[in-house]
Amino acid sequence: LMIMSIKLSAGTYSGGGGTSANPYQIANAHDLIELSLTSADWASGTYFIQTANIEFSSDPALQDWDNDNAAGPAEGFSPIGNASTKFRGTYDGQNHTISNLFINRPSVTGNNSGLFGYIWGSGDQVTNLGLLNVNITGYNNVGGLAGYQYQSGVKHCYSTGSITGINEASGGLVGSLDLGILDSCFSTCSISNSTTIVNSYSGGLVGNVNTGTLKYCFAAGSVNSTKGTNGGLVGLIALGSIEYCFATGNVNGTQNTGGLVGHAGTVLIKNSYSLGNVTRSSGTNPRIGGFCGYNAVTTIKNCYSAGKV
């Protein structure tokens, strides 16, 4: 078993000092990996800007994922932030992209898998960033941009590629969102979750929203899960709102399954729609809908669905 160490000293990057006036500059794959390995730079008040498009090898087995001048490890990229040391800084992609991000962590060590494993803070922490052709496999809380997003905003970000979850929350952009905002974001990632537990959530954009706001967002990837709650945009949203959003991907699940949302709790959904077909491959729970699989006390205004059920 290969265990990647996390550096405690500050990185050098391609310039900058980490302040709002002089952010650290992320210009290449080496810089991004340096950030992923330098937990001291994940602290609140540390600022980063991406100054160029970054492209990892299209063959992940050939990429040096830990800056040791050799290909590997097989797990791929080490997410920025984790449950013990969250990413509390600010990252502005400046409308640049990151291509071919690869993570393969299907066991419990793969909790919170994404470019950012765990974002925690306030304000718009990650902005203006595109992820192209991600290939991410994780356990709980798996997303292209972030595994877990708490008390923070993500704005003008998107992802393409594929997401594979093994257990609980899987989403094209974010695995789990709590007390946060997604604004003007989208994902075309295909979502696959091979969970064996009922309390799991998969969505084209976000798997699980405990409390959150989604506005001006969309998802276009397919969602397919062996169990749990599944939606074209969001698997479960317990509290919050969805405004001016849509989903176009087909959704297949076994429990609460909907074209936009699988399970909506105390939520306001308005000016939104879904176009994908919705199917159930098995299961005994009949909660399925073209727009919303299960509606607890949700208020729905100016919405529609056009997919087959």
mmCIF file of C-alpha atoms in Angstrom:
data_model
loop_
_atom_site.group_PDB
_atom_site.id
_atom_site.type_symbol
_atom_site.label_atom_id
_atom_site.label_comp_id
_atom_site.label_asym_id
_atom_site.label_seq_id
_atom_site.Cartn_x
_atom_site.Cartn_y
_atom_site.Cartn_z
ATOM 1 C CA LEU A 1 0.000 0.000 0.000
ATOM 2 C CA MET A 2 1.467 3.304 -1.060
ATOM 3 C CA ILE A 3 0.814 6.220 1.283
ATOM 4 C CA MET A 4 1.479 9.707 -0.027
ATOM 5 C CA SER A 5 2.980 12.139 2.461
ATOM 6 C CA ILE A 6 1.686 15.682 2.819
ATOM 7 C CA LYS A 7 4.357 18.376 2.960
ATOM 8 C CA LEU A 8 4.154 20.920 5.754
ATOM 9 C CA SER A 9 6.372 23.561 4.164
ATOM 10 C CA ALA A 10 5.124 26.197 1.753
ATOM 11 C CA GLY A 11 5.418 25.533 -1.958
ATOM 12 C CA THR A 12 7.329 27.655 -4.449
ATOM 13 C CA TYR A 13 4.963 27.524 -7.439
ATOM 14 C CA SER A 14 5.653 29.831 -10.394
ATOM 15 C CA GLY A 15 5.640 33.038 -8.416
ATOM 16 C CA GLY A 16 3.577 35.076 -6.003
ATOM 17 C CA GLY A 17 3.385 35.320 -2.268
ATOM 18 C CA GLY A 18 -0.002 33.843 -1.455
ATOM 19 C CA THR A 19 -1.734 37.129 -0.591
ATOM 20 C CA SER A 20 -4.774 38.676 -2.250
ATOM 21 C CA ALA A 21 -2.547 41.358 -3.785
ATOM 22 C CA ASN A 22 0.118 38.848 -4.852
ATOM 23 C CA PRO A 23 -1.410 35.347 -5.184
ATOM 24 C CA TYR A 24 0.608 32.211 -5.689
ATOM 25 C CA GLN A 25 0.745 31.438 -9.422
ATOM 26 C CA ILE A 26 -0.233 27.961 -10.623
ATOM 27 C CA ALA A 27 1.126 27.701 -14.165
ATOM 28 C CA ASN A 28 1.763 23.993 -14.796
ATOM 29 C CA ALA A 29 1.178 20.450 -13.561
ATOM 30 C CA HIS A 30 4.167 20.616 -11.214
ATOM 31 C CA ASP A 31 2.691 23.668 -9.464
ATOM 32 C CA LEU A 32 -0.729 22.042 -9.082
ATOM 33 C CA ILE A 33 0.760 18.867 -7.648
ATOM 34 C CA GLU A 34 2.905 20.965 -5.315
ATOM 35 C CA LEU A 35 -0.287 22.558 -4.011
ATOM 36 C CA SER A 36 -1.904 19.151 -3.539
ATOM 37 C CA LEU A 37 1.057 18.047 -1.394
ATOM 38 C CA THR A 38 1.504 21.224 0.663
ATOM 39 C CA SER A 39 -1.090 21.317 3.412
ATOM 40 C CA ALA A 40 0.399 24.478 4.945
ATOM 41 C CA ASP A 41 -0.835 26.402 1.920
ATOM 42 C CA TRP A 42 -4.447 25.268 2.339
ATOM 43 C CA ALA A 43 -5.037 27.725 5.157
ATOM 44 C CA SER A 44 -7.535 30.569 5.200
ATOM 45 C CA GLY A 45 -6.150 33.757 3.691
ATOM 46 C CA THR A 46 -3.977 31.993 1.106
ATOM 47 C CA TYR A 47 -4.698 33.001 -2.484
ATOM 48 C CA PHE A 48 -3.967 31.220 -5.770
ATOM 49 C CA ILE A 49 -4.450 32.130 -9.409
ATOM 50 C CA GLN A 50 -4.049 29.799 -12.368
ATOM 51 C CA THR A 51 -2.102 31.535 -15.110
ATOM 52 C CA ALA A 52 -2.252 28.953 -17.939
ATOM 53 C CA ASN A 53 -4.091 25.848 -19.093
ATOM 54 C CA ILE A 54 -2.732 22.722 -17.407
ATOM 55 C CA GLU A 55 -2.724 19.317 -19.097
ATOM 56 C CA PHE A 56 -1.812 16.055 -17.423
ATOM 57 C CA SER A 57 -0.795 13.064 -19.555
ATOM 58 C CA SER A 58 -3.706 11.405 -21.347
ATOM 59 C CA ASP A 59 -2.239 8.121 -20.071
ATOM 60 C CA PRO A 60 -2.372 8.423 -16.269
ATOM 61 C CA ALA A 61 0.161 5.616 -15.856
ATOM 62 C CA LEU A 62 2.788 7.865 -17.467
ATOM 63 C CA GLN A 63 2.135 10.935 -15.303
ATOM 64 C CA ASP A 64 4.278 11.857 -12.312
ATOM 65 C CA TRP A 65 1.531 12.529 -9.755
ATOM 66 C CA ASP A 66 3.736 13.368 -6.764
ATOM 67 C CA ASN A 67 6.661 15.341 -8.247
ATOM 68 C CA ASP A 68 9.240 12.643 -7.496
ATOM 69 C CA ASN A 69 10.473 12.495 -11.124
ATOM 70 C CA ALA A 70 8.904 9.062 -11.693
ATOM 71 C CA ALA A 71 5.534 7.973 -13.030
ATOM 72 C CA GLY A 72 2.847 7.156 -10.471
ATOM 73 C CA PRO A 73 1.487 6.415 -7.970
ATOM 74 C CA ALA A 74 -1.393 4.347 -9.322
ATOM 75 C CA GLU A 75 -3.900 6.309 -7.208
ATOM 76 C CA GLY A 76 -3.191 9.388 -9.330
ATOM 77 C CA PHE A 77 -3.653 12.938 -8.094
ATOM 78 C CA SER A 78 -3.860 13.596 -4.356
ATOM 79 C CA PRO A 79 -6.877 15.876 -3.718
ATOM 80 C CA ILE A 80 -6.301 19.394 -2.386
ATOM 81 C CA GLY A 81 -7.786 19.326 1.114
ATOM 82 C CA ASN A 82 -9.127 16.451 3.180
ATOM 83 C CA ALA A 83 -11.330 15.824 6.225
ATOM 84 C CA SER A 84 -8.513 16.574 8.681
ATOM 85 C CA THR A 85 -6.973 19.548 6.828
ATOM 86 C CA LYS A 86 -9.557 21.374 4.725
ATOM 87 C CA PHE A 87 -8.746 23.723 1.857
ATOM 88 C CA ARG A 88 -9.710 27.144 3.249
ATOM 89 C CA GLY A 89 -7.912 29.268 0.675
ATOM 90 C CA THR A 90 -9.107 30.939 -2.528
ATOM 91 C CA TYR A 91 -8.419 29.617 -6.016
ATOM 92 C CA ASP A 92 -9.197 31.657 -9.150
ATOM 93 C CA GLY A 93 -8.729 29.693 -12.367
ATOM 94 C CA GLN A 94 -8.919 32.896 -14.431
ATOM 95 C CA ASN A 95 -10.954 30.989 -17.057
ATOM 96 C CA HIS A 96 -8.197 28.427 -17.620
ATOM 97 C CA THR A 97 -8.629 24.651 -17.736
ATOM 98 C CA ILE A 98 -7.124 21.511 -16.207
ATOM 99 C CA SER A 99 -7.174 18.454 -18.487
ATOM 100 C CA ASN A 100 -6.990 14.706 -17.769
ATOM 101 C CA LEU A 101 -7.222 14.824 -13.981
ATOM 102 C CA PHE A 102 -7.074 11.214 -12.777
ATOM 103 C CA ILE A 103 -7.933 9.840 -9.328
ATOM 104 C CA ASN A 104 -8.392 6.135 -8.546
ATOM 105 C CA ARG A 105 -9.209 5.664 -4.859
ATOM 106 C CA PRO A 106 -12.116 3.185 -4.585
ATOM 107 C CA SER A 107 -11.589 2.240 -0.912
ATOM 108 C CA VAL A 108 -12.394 4.284 2.202
ATOM 109 C CA THR A 109 -9.127 6.183 1.680
ATOM 110 C CA GLY A 110 -10.930 7.661 -1.327
ATOM 111 C CA ASN A 111 -13.390 9.675 0.761
ATOM 112 C CA ASN A 112 -13.648 13.271 -0.503
ATOM 113 C CA SER A 113 -12.198 12.762 -3.978
ATOM 114 C CA GLY A 114 -11.945 15.511 -6.572
ATOM 115 C CA LEU A 115 -9.499 18.222 -7.588
ATOM 116 C CA PHE A 116 -10.349 19.663 -4.181
ATOM 117 C CA GLY A 117 -11.072 16.970 -1.641
ATOM 118 C CA TYR A 118 -12.614 19.215 1.000
ATOM 119 C CA ILE A 119 -13.396 22.944 0.616
ATOM 120 C CA TRP A 120 -14.308 24.771 3.824
ATOM 121 C CA GLY A 121 -14.682 28.499 4.279
ATOM 122 C CA SER A 122 -16.749 31.439 3.129
ATOM 123 C CA GLY A 123 -17.266 33.549 0.031
ATOM 124 C CA ASP A 124 -16.418 32.412 -3.498
ATOM 125 C CA GLN A 125 -13.470 30.137 -2.828
ATOM 126 C CA VAL A 126 -13.107 28.454 -6.224
ATOM 127 C CA THR A 127 -13.979 30.414 -9.367
ATOM 128 C CA ASN A 128 -13.512 30.555 -13.146
ATOM 129 C CA LEU A 129 -12.117 27.056 -13.640
ATOM 130 C CA GLY A 130 -12.800 24.297 -16.163
ATOM 131 C CA LEU A 131 -11.944 20.610 -15.732
ATOM 132 C CA LEU A 132 -11.711 18.676 -18.989
ATOM 133 C CA ASN A 133 -11.865 14.885 -19.307
ATOM 134 C CA VAL A 134 -11.691 14.018 -15.619
ATOM 135 C CA ASN A 135 -11.517 10.329 -14.705
ATOM 136 C CA ILE A 136 -12.260 10.059 -11.004
ATOM 137 C CA THR A 137 -13.115 7.028 -8.895
ATOM 138 C CA GLY A 138 -13.708 7.522 -5.180
ATOM 139 C CA TYR A 139 -15.595 6.157 -2.207
ATOM 140 C CA ASN A 140 -17.752 8.722 -0.344
ATOM 141 C CA ASN A 141 -18.195 12.301 -1.618
ATOM 142 C CA VAL A 142 -16.837 12.169 -5.153
ATOM 143 C CA GLY A 143 -16.958 15.053 -7.633
ATOM 144 C CA GLY A 144 -14.987 16.497 -10.524
ATOM 145 C CA LEU A 145 -14.186 19.788 -8.818
ATOM 146 C CA ALA A 146 -14.762 18.933 -5.167
ATOM 147 C CA GLY A 147 -15.602 15.916 -3.062
ATOM 148 C CA TYR A 148 -17.057 18.008 -0.237
ATOM 149 C CA GLN A 149 -17.959 21.710 -0.248
ATOM 150 C CA TYR A 150 -18.913 23.389 3.028
ATOM 151 C CA GLN A 151 -19.875 27.004 3.790
ATOM 152 C CA SER A 152 -18.366 28.282 0.569
ATOM 153 C CA GLY A 153 -19.160 29.374 -2.942
ATOM 154 C CA VAL A 154 -18.118 27.881 -6.282
ATOM 155 C CA LYS A 155 -18.749 30.136 -9.259
ATOM 156 C CA HIS A 156 -18.226 29.871 -13.041
ATOM 157 C CA CYS A 157 -16.748 26.358 -12.895
ATOM 158 C CA TYR A 158 -17.419 23.259 -15.003
ATOM 159 C CA SER A 159 -16.361 19.660 -15.569
ATOM 160 C CA THR A 160 -16.391 17.056 -18.330
ATOM 161 C CA GLY A 161 -15.473 13.364 -18.226
ATOM 162 C CA SER A 162 -16.588 10.562 -15.908
ATOM 163 C CA ILE A 163 -17.207 10.109 -12.176
ATOM 164 C CA THR A 164 -17.436 6.718 -10.487
ATOM 165 C CA GLY A 165 -18.624 6.433 -6.898
ATOM 166 C CA ILE A 166 -18.435 3.334 -4.752
ATOM 167 C CA ASN A 167 -20.585 4.268 -1.775
ATOM 168 C CA GLU A 168 -22.466 7.463 -0.917
ATOM 169 C CA ALA A 169 -22.494 10.871 -2.695
ATOM 170 C CA SER A 170 -21.345 11.266 -6.315
ATOM 171 C CA GLY A 171 -21.751 14.325 -8.545
ATOM 172 C CA GLY A 172 -20.371 15.652 -11.795
ATOM 173 C CA LEU A 173 -19.003 18.794 -10.142
ATOM 174 C CA VAL A 174 -19.423 18.293 -6.372
ATOM 175 C CA GLY A 175 -20.049 15.154 -4.345
ATOM 176 C CA SER A 176 -21.652 16.759 -1.264
ATOM 177 C CA LEU A 177 -22.639 20.394 -0.698
ATOM 178 C CA ASP A 178 -23.541 21.835 2.698
ATOM 179 C CA LEU A 179 -24.291 25.482 3.527
ATOM 180 C CA GLY A 180 -22.814 26.497 0.176
ATOM 181 C CA ILE A 181 -23.631 27.973 -3.212
ATOM 182 C CA LEU A 182 -23.076 26.845 -6.787
ATOM 183 C CA ASP A 183 -23.483 29.754 -9.177
ATOM 184 C CA SER A 184 -23.231 29.571 -12.988
ATOM 185 C CA CYS A 185 -21.658 26.112 -13.028
ATOM 186 C CA PHE A 186 -22.199 23.015 -15.164
ATOM 187 C CA SER A 187 -21.087 19.452 -15.728
ATOM 188 C CA THR A 188 -21.345 17.038 -18.640
ATOM 189 C CA CYS A 189 -19.733 14.190 -16.683
ATOM 190 C CA SER A 190 -21.330 10.761 -16.786
ATOM 191 C CA ILE A 191 -22.043 9.500 -13.271
ATOM 192 C CA SER A 192 -21.878 5.868 -12.229
ATOM 193 C CA ASN A 193 -22.329 4.640 -8.665
ATOM 194 C CA SER A 194 -21.996 0.991 -7.717
ATOM 195 C CA THR A 195 -23.135 1.464 -4.116
ATOM 196 C CA THR A 196 -24.825 -1.335 -2.208
ATOM 197 C CA ILE A 197 -26.502 0.964 0.338
ATOM 198 C CA VAL A 198 -29.899 2.651 0.010
ATOM 199 C CA ASN A 199 -28.811 5.951 1.578
ATOM 200 C CA SER A 200 -26.630 7.046 -1.327
ATOM 201 C CA TYR A 201 -27.049 9.972 -3.704
ATOM 202 C CA SER A 202 -25.956 10.596 -7.275
ATOM 203 C CA GLY A 203 -26.549 13.673 -9.421
ATOM 204 C CA GLY A 204 -25.370 15.099 -12.711
ATOM 205 C CA LEU A 205 -24.055 18.198 -10.911
ATOM 206 C CA VAL A 206 -24.205 17.372 -7.171
ATOM 207 C CA GLY A 207 -24.871 14.096 -5.398
ATOM 208 C CA ASN A 208 -26.054 15.336 -2.011
ATOM 209 C CA VAL A 209 -27.107 18.842 -0.941
ATOM 210 C CA ASN A 210 -27.664 19.056 2.799
ATOM 211 C CA THR A 211 -28.357 22.805 2.683
ATOM 212 C CA GLY A 212 -27.478 24.872 -0.350
ATOM 213 C CA THR A 213 -28.348 27.093 -3.262
ATOM 214 C CA LEU A 214 -27.958 26.254 -6.948
ATOM 215 C CA LYS A 215 -28.574 29.001 -9.489
ATOM 216 C CA TYR A 216 -27.889 29.282 -13.211
ATOM 217 C CA CYS A 217 -26.470 25.754 -13.316
ATOM 218 C CA PHE A 218 -26.990 22.729 -15.546
ATOM 219 C CA ALA A 219 -25.955 19.111 -16.009
ATOM 220 C CA ALA A 220 -25.896 17.136 -19.257
ATOM 221 C CA GLY A 221 -24.355 13.802 -18.263
ATOM 222 C CA SER A 222 -26.135 10.513 -17.661
ATOM 223 C CA VAL A 223 -26.660 9.258 -14.102
ATOM 224 C CA ASN A 224 -26.729 5.527 -13.373
ATOM 225 C CA SER A 225 -26.695 4.035 -9.882
ATOM 226 C CA THR A 226 -27.266 0.532 -8.567
ATOM 227 C CA LYS A 227 -29.100 1.850 -5.481
ATOM 228 C CA GLY A 228 -30.049 5.047 -3.734
ATOM 229 C CA THR A 229 -31.448 8.401 -4.815
ATOM 230 C CA ASN A 230 -30.608 9.801 -8.242
ATOM 231 C CA GLY A 231 -31.331 12.982 -10.183
ATOM 232 C CA GLY A 232 -30.264 14.554 -13.451
ATOM 233 C CA LEU A 233 -29.034 17.646 -11.589
ATOM 234 C CA VAL A 234 -29.091 16.674 -7.892
ATOM 235 C CA GLY A 235 -29.605 13.350 -6.143
ATOM 236 C CA LEU A 236 -30.888 14.715 -2.820
ATOM 237 C CA ILE A 237 -31.479 18.308 -1.730
ATOM 238 C CA ALA A 238 -32.743 18.463 1.838
ATOM 239 C CA LEU A 239 -32.887 22.242 2.362
ATOM 240 C CA GLY A 240 -32.305 25.180 0.036
ATOM 241 C CA SER A 241 -33.226 26.296 -3.450
ATOM 242 C CA ILE A 242 -32.701 25.564 -7.134
ATOM 243 C CA GLU A 243 -33.273 28.472 -9.499
ATOM 244 C CA TYR A 244 -32.802 28.826 -13.269
ATOM 245 C CA CYS A 245 -31.281 25.360 -13.617
ATOM 246 C CA PHE A 246 -31.785 22.413 -15.962
ATOM 247 C CA ALA A 247 -30.677 18.853 -16.680
ATOM 248 C CA THR A 248 -30.683 16.989 -19.980
ATOM 249 C CA GLY A 249 -29.088 13.617 -19.155
ATOM 250 C CA ASN A 250 -30.891 10.300 -18.787
ATOM 251 C CA VAL A 251 -31.275 9.002 -15.223
ATOM 252 C CA ASN A 252 -31.489 5.381 -14.116
ATOM 253 C CA GLY A 253 -31.810 4.256 -10.512
ATOM 254 C CA THR A 254 -33.599 1.981 -8.075
ATOM 255 C CA GLN A 255 -35.016 4.283 -5.380
ATOM 256 C CA ASN A 256 -36.047 7.950 -5.615
ATOM 257 C CA THR A 257 -35.262 8.897 -9.200
ATOM 258 C CA GLY A 258 -36.043 12.133 -11.063
ATOM 259 C CA GLY A 259 -35.068 14.003 -14.194
ATOM 260 C CA LEU A 260 -33.923 17.047 -12.194
ATOM 261 C CA VAL A 261 -33.964 15.926 -8.546
ATOM 262 C CA GLY A 262 -34.236 12.489 -7.012
ATOM 263 C CA HIS A 263 -35.441 13.610 -3.574
ATOM 264 C CA ALA A 264 -36.425 17.184 -2.653
ATOM 265 C CA GLY A 265 -37.041 18.043 1.006
ATOM 266 C CA THR A 266 -37.929 21.568 2.152
ATOM 267 C CA VAL A 267 -36.865 23.278 -1.055
ATOM 268 C CA LEU A 268 -37.856 26.007 -3.491
ATOM 269 C CA ILE A 269 -37.392 25.039 -7.137
ATOM 270 C CA LYS A 270 -38.296 27.624 -9.759
ATOM 271 C CA ASN A 271 -37.694 28.431 -13.413
ATOM 272 C CA SER A 272 -36.020 25.068 -14.026
ATOM 273 C CA TYR A 273 -36.566 22.044 -16.264
ATOM 274 C CA SER A 274 -35.407 18.542 -17.187
ATOM 275 C CA LEU A 275 -35.253 16.792 -20.558
ATOM 276 C CA GLY A 276 -33.718 13.382 -19.846
ATOM 277 C CA ASN A 277 -35.522 10.054 -19.756
ATOM 278 C CA VAL A 278 -36.005 8.508 -16.316
ATOM 279 C CA THR A 279 -35.986 4.760 -15.665
ATOM 280 C CA ARG A 280 -35.787 2.376 -12.729
ATOM 281 C CA SER A 281 -33.830 -0.816 -13.249
ATOM 282 C CA SER A 282 -35.061 -2.535 -10.076
ATOM 283 C CA GLY A 283 -36.154 -1.877 -6.513
ATOM 284 C CA THR A 284 -39.400 -1.767 -4.598
ATOM 285 C CA ASN A 285 -39.790 1.997 -4.060
ATOM 286 C CA PRO A 286 -42.111 3.481 -6.723
ATOM 287 C CA ARG A 287 -40.889 7.076 -6.335
ATOM 288 C CA ILE A 288 -39.972 8.114 -9.849
ATOM 289 C CA GLY A 289 -40.750 11.266 -11.796
ATOM 290 C CA GLY A 290 -39.800 13.117 -14.946
ATOM 291 C CA PHE A 291 -38.896 16.170 -12.866
ATOM 292 C CA CYS A 292 -38.727 15.086 -9.219
ATOM 293 C CA GLY A 293 -38.713 11.524 -7.934
ATOM 294 C CA TYR A 294 -39.900 12.312 -4.422
ATOM 295 C CA ASN A 295 -41.230 15.679 -3.271
ATOM 296 C CA ALA A 296 -41.503 16.139 0.495
ATOM 297 C CA VAL A 297 -42.626 19.761 1.026
ATOM 298 C CA THR A 298 -41.042 21.375 -1.999
ATOM 299 C CA THR A 299 -42.462 24.453 -3.693
ATOM 300 C CA ILE A 300 -42.133 24.159 -7.483
ATOM 301 C CA LYS A 301 -42.768 27.210 -9.692
ATOM 302 C CA ASN A 302 -42.468 27.678 -13.466
ATOM 303 C CA CYS A 303 -40.851 24.282 -14.061
ATOM 304 C CA TYR A 304 -41.383 21.421 -16.475
ATOM 305 C CA SER A 305 -40.013 18.096 -17.670
ATOM 306 C CA ALA A 306 -40.058 16.670 -21.185
ATOM 307 C CA GLY A 307 -38.314 13.315 -20.831
ATOM 308 C CA LYS A 308 -39.959 9.904 -20.886
ATOM 309 C CA VAL A 309 -40.683 8.053 -17.648
#
